[in-house]
Every structure is written in structure tokens, then in C-alpha cells.
Tab-separated table of C-alpha atoms and ligand atoms in Angstrom:
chain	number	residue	atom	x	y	z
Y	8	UNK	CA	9.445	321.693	167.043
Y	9	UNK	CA	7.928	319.764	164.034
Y	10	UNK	CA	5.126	321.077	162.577
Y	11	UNK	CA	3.049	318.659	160.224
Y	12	UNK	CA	0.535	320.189	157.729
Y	13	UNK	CA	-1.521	318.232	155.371
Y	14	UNK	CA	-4.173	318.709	153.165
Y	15	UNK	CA	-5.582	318.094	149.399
Y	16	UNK	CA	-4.142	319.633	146.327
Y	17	UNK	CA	-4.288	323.275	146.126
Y	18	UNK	CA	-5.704	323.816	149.835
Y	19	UNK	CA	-2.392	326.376	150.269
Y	20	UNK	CA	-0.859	323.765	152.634
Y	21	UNK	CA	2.542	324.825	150.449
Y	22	UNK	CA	2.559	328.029	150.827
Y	23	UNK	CA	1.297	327.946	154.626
Y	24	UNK	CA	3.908	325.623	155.244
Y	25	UNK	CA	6.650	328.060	153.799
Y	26	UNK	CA	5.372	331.158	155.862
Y	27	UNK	CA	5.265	328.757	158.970
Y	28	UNK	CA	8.815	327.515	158.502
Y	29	UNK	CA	10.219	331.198	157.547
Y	30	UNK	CA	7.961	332.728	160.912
Y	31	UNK	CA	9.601	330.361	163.270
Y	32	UNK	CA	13.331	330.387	161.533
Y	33	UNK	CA	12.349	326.243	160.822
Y	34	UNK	CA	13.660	324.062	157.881
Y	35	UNK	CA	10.868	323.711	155.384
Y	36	UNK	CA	10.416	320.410	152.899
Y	37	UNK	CA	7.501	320.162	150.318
Y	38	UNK	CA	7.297	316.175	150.382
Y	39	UNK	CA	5.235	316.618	147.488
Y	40	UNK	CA	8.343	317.064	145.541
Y	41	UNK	CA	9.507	314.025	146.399
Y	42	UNK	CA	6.769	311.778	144.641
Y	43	UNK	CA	6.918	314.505	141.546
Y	44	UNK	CA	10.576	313.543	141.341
Y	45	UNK	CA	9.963	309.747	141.507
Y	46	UNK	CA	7.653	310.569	138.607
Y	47	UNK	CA	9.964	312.593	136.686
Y	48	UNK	CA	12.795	309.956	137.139
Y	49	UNK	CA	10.959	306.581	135.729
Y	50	UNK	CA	9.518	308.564	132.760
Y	51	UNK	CA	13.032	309.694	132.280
Y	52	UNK	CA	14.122	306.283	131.935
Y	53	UNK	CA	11.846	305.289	129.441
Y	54	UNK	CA	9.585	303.666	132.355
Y	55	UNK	CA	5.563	303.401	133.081
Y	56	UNK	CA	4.279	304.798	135.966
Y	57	UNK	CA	2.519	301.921	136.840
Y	58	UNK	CA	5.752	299.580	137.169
Y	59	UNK	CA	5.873	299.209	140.943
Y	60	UNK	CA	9.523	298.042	140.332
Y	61	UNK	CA	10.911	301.134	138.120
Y	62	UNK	CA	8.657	303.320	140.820
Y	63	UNK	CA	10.621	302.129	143.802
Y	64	UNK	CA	14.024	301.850	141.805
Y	65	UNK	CA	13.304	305.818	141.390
Y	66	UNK	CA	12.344	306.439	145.091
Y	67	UNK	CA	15.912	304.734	146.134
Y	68	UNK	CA	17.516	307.055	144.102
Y	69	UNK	CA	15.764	309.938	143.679
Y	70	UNK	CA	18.138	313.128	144.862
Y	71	UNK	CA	17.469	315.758	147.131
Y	72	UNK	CA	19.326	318.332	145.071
Y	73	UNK	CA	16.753	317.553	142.371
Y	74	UNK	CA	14.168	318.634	143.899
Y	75	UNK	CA	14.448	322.102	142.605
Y	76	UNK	CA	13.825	321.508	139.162
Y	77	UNK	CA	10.829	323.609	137.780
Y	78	UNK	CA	9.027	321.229	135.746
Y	79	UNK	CA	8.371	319.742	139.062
Y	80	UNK	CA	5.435	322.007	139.774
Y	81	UNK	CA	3.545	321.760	137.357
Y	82	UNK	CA	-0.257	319.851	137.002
Y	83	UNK	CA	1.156	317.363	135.062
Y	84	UNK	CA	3.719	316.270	136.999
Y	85	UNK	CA	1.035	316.071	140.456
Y	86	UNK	CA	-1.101	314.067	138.460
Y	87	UNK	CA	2.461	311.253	137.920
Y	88	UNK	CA	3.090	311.810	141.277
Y	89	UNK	CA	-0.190	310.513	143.041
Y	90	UNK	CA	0.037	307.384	140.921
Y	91	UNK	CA	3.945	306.409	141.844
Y	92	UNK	CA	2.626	307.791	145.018
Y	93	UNK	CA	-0.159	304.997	145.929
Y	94	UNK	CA	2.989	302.074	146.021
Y	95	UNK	CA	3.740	300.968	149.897
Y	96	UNK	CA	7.204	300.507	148.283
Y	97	UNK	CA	7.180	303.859	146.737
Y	98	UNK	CA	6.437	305.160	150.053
Y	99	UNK	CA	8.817	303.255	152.244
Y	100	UNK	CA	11.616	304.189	150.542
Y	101	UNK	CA	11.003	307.697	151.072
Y	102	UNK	CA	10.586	307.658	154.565
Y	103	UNK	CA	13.814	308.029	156.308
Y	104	UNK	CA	14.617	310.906	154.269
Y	105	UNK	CA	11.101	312.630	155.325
Y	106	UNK	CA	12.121	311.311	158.889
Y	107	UNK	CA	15.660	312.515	159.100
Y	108	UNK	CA	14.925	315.570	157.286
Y	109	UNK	CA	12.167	316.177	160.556
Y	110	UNK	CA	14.852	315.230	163.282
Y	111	UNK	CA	17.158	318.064	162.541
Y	112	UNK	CA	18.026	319.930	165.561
Y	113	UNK	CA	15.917	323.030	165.391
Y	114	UNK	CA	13.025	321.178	164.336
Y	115	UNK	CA	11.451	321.136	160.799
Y	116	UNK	CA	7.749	322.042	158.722
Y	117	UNK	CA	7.072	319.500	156.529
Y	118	UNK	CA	3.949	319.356	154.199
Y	119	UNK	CA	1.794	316.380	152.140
Y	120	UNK	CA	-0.747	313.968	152.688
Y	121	UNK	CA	0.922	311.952	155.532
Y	122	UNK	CA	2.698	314.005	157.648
Y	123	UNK	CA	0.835	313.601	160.846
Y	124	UNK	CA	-0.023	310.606	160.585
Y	125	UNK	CA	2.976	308.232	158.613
Y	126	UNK	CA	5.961	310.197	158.512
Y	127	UNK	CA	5.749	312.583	161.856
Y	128	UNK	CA	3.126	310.845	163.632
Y	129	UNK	CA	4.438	312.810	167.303
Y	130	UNK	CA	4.922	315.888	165.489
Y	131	UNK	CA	4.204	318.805	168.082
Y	132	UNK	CA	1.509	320.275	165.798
Y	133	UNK	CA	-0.650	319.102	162.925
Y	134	UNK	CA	-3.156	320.803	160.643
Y	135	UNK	CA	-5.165	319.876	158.254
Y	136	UNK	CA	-6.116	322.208	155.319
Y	137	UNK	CA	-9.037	322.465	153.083
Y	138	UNK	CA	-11.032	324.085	151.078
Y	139	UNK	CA	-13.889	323.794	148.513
Y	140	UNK	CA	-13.105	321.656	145.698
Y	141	UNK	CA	-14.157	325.020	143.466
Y	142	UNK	CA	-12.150	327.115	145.514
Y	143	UNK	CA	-9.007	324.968	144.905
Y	144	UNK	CA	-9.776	325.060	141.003
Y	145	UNK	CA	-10.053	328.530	140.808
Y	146	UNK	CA	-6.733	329.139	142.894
Y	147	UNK	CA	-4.937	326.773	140.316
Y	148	UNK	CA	-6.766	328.400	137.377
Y	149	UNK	CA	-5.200	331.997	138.328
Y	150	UNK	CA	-2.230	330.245	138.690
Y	151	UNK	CA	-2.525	329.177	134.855
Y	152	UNK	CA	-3.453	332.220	133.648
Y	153	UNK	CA	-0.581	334.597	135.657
Y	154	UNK	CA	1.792	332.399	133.811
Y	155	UNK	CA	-0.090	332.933	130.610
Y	156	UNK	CA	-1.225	329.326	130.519
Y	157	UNK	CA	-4.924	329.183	128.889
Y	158	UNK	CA	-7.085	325.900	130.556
Y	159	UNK	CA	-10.114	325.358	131.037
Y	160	UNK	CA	-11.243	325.896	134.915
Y	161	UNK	CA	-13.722	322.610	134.653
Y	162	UNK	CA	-10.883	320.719	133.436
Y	163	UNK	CA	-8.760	321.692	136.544
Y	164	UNK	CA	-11.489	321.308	138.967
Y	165	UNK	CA	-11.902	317.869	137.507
Y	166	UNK	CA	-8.266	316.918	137.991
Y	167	UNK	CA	-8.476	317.838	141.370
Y	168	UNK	CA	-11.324	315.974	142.161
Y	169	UNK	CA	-9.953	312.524	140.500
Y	170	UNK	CA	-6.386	313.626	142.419
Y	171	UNK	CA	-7.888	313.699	145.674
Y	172	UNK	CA	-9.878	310.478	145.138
Y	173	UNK	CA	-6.549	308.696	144.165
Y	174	UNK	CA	-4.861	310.095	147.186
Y	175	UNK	CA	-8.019	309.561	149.509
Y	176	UNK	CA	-8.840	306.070	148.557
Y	177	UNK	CA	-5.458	304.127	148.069
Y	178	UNK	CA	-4.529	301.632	151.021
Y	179	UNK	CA	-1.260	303.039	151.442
Y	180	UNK	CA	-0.985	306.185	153.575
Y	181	UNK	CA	-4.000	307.502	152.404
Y	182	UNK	CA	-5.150	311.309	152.764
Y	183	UNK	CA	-6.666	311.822	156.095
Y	184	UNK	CA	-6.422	314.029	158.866
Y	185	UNK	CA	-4.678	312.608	161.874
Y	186	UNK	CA	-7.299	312.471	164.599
Y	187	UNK	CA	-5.113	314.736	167.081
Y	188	UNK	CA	-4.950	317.667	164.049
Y	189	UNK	CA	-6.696	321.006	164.034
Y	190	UNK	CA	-8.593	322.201	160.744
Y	191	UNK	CA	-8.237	324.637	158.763
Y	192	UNK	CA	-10.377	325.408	156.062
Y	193	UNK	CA	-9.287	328.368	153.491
Y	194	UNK	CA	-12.098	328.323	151.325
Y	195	UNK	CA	-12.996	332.068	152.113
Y	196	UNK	CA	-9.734	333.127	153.410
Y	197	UNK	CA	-6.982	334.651	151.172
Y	198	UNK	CA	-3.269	334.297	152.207
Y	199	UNK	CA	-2.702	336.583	154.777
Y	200	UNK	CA	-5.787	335.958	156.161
Y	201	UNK	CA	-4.922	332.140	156.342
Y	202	UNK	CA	-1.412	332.296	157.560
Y	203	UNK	CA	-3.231	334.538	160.211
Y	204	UNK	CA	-5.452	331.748	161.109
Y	205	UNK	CA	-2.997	328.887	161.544
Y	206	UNK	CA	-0.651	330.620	163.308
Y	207	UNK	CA	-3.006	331.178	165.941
Y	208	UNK	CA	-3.785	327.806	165.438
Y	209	UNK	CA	-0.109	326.955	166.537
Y	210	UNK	CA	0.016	329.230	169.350
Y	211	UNK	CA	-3.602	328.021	170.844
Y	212	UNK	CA	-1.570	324.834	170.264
Y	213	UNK	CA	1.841	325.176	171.440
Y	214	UNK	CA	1.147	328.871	173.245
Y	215	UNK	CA	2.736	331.920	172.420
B	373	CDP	O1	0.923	320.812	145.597
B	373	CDP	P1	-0.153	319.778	145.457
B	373	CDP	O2	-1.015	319.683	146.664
B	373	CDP	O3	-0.915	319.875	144.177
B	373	CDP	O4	0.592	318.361	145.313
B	373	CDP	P2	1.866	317.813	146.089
B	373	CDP	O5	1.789	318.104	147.553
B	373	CDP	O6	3.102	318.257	145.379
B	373	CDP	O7	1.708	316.218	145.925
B	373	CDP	C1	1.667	315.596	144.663
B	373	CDP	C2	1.168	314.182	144.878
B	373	CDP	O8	2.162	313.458	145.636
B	373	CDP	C3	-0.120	314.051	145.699
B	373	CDP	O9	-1.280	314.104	144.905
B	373	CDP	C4	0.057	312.702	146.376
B	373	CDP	O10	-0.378	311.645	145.568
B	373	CDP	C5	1.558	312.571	146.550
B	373	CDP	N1	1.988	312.836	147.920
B	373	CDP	C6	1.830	311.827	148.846
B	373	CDP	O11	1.277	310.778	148.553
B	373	CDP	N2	2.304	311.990	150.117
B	373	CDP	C7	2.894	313.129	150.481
B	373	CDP	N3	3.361	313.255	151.717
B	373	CDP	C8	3.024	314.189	149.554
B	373	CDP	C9	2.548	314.012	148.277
């Protein structure tokens, strides 16, 4: 079974996606990591994000077993990621990783912007998850402060909003739900409550 879920930045496709893979004993990959690690690896070298050529170099290279390193997460490193991100060339060269990474025997959870409809485009289940622009900011802004980060909430809820218009509006693989994927929209839901709703989501989908 290969379960696609998409959605903007800081919808809670991530986390979803984990609880998913762990509630069905499934492989989980955050493909998200893979652009913040193309990012990582042509500042490393002293490159510009903007150098289609050092972008791609990156993506050919980039390592699986680097995907783990912290300074991946952070806002920052999103931001880098969405603009190696918008390169057809960027994205090609990740793809049979994302693809082979989905074929594994027992099947595979895999979350970004293009799941269902680049990378896993027969996957047995997609969703899409949302939720208010303000909703995302605040869920990133907690996220600031529990690690005893101090930013401003409008400067995170602006981020988001140029993120998502990077991701929507770029000709390559842009954001967009796949027309066969059911919605889910967290805005008023807290975890629980959302990994409630999409697994009943995948059941209505797949049955129990
Ligand atoms: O966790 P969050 O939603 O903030 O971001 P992410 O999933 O780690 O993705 C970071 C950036 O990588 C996104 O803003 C996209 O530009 C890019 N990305 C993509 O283009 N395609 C994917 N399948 C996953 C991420």
C-alpha cells in the first residue's frame, strides 16, 4: 500500500504521515528532507541557490543517511529548499529515489508537495492537507517558542504565505492536490483529532 499525503507548509502533513506509517507498520520518508538537503549541500560548497547547475550537482549526490541532520528542520532551511526545489532538474534527479523508496515490498507513506501527483501518481491513497494560513503560523510559532526561539508570529505567517506561493506557482511539479485525493483540512482539529480524521479517511478509502 502507498499512501501519498501532500499539503502546504505546516498543514501537519509530517506528522500525519508519521502516525500513518507507524499505524499500518509502513516505511515513512519526509521528501521534504530531501530538497532541505540539496539546500544544505550547495551552500556547503560555497554555492548560490539559484545556480541550477550546483542545485542539480547536489540532488545527484545528496545522501540518504544525511537526511537526519537537525539543522534540516528548521525555517531557514524550508525557505532554501523551495527555491532549489522549483528546478525540473532539481526534481528529476530526485525521483527514483522517492520512487524506489515507494516500491518497497510492504508498501511505503511518503509526504510533500508532489506525491500524488509526480512521484506516486497510482498511489492507493492520497490526501491533501490544509489549513488556514493563520492556523499554520501559529502552529510554527509554538513550535519557536517550545524551543525557546523568540519570532515574531507575522513574520512566520508571512514566510508561509511567500513559501506556498513559490511552491504553488512554479511550473515544475507545482503544489496541487491530485484530482483523485481526499481533503483534509486541520485548521480546527488538533493532532489526535486529525490523525482521527484521515484515518477514517483511509479506511472510507481502502476499507477497514
Ligand atoms: O515541513 P514543511 O511543510 O515546512 O516543508 P517540507 O515538506 O520539508 O518542504 C520544504 C520545501 O521543499 C517545500 O517548501 C517545497 O518547496 C519543497 N518540496 C517539494 O518541492 N516537493 C516535495 N515533494 C517536498 C518538498
Amino acid at each position: 500500500m502507498i499512501i501519498a499525503i501532500d499539503g502546504p507548509a505546516a498543514s501537519g502533513k509530517g506528522t500525519l504521515a508519521k502516525r500513518i506509517a507507524a499505524h499500518f507498520g509502513l516505511a515513512w520518508l519526509d521528501t521534504g528532507l530531501l530538497y532541505r538537503a540539496v539546500a544544505r549541500d550547495v551552500l556547503a560548497n560555497g554555492g548560490d541557490l539559484e545556480d541550477v547547475a550546483a542545485a542539480e550537482a547536489a540532488a545527484r549526490s545528496v545522501l540518504a543517511v544525511s537526511l537526519s541532520d537537525p539543522s534540516l528542520r528548521g525555517p531557514k532551511a524550508g525557505d532554501a529548499a523551495s527555491i532549489v526545489a522549483k528546478f525540473p532538474e532539481v526534481r528529476a534527479a530526485l525521483l527514483d529515489y522517492q520512487r524506489a523508496f515507494a516500491a518497497q515490498d510492504d508498501g511505503a507513506v511518503l509526504d510533500g508537495r508532489d506525491i500524488g501527483t509526480i512521484v506516486c501518481p497510482d498511489a492507493h491513497v492520497k490526501i491533501f492537507v490544509t489549513a488556514s494560513d493563520e492556523a499554520r503560523a501559529r502552529r510554527r510559532y509554538l513550535e519557536h517558542q517550545a524551543r525557546g526561539e523568540d519570532v515574531a508570529y507575522e513574520d512566520l505567517l508571512v514566510d508561509i504565505r511567500q513559501r506556498d506561493a513559490r511552491d504553488r506557482d512554479r511550473a515544475a511539479a507545482p503544489m496541487v492536490a491530485a484530482h483523485d485525493a481526499l481533503r483534509l483540512d486541520t485548521t480546527e482539529l488538533d493532532p489526535d483529532q486529525a490523525f482521527d480524521a484521515v484515518i477514517e479517511l483511509i479506511r472510507s478509502k481502502i476499507g477497514s
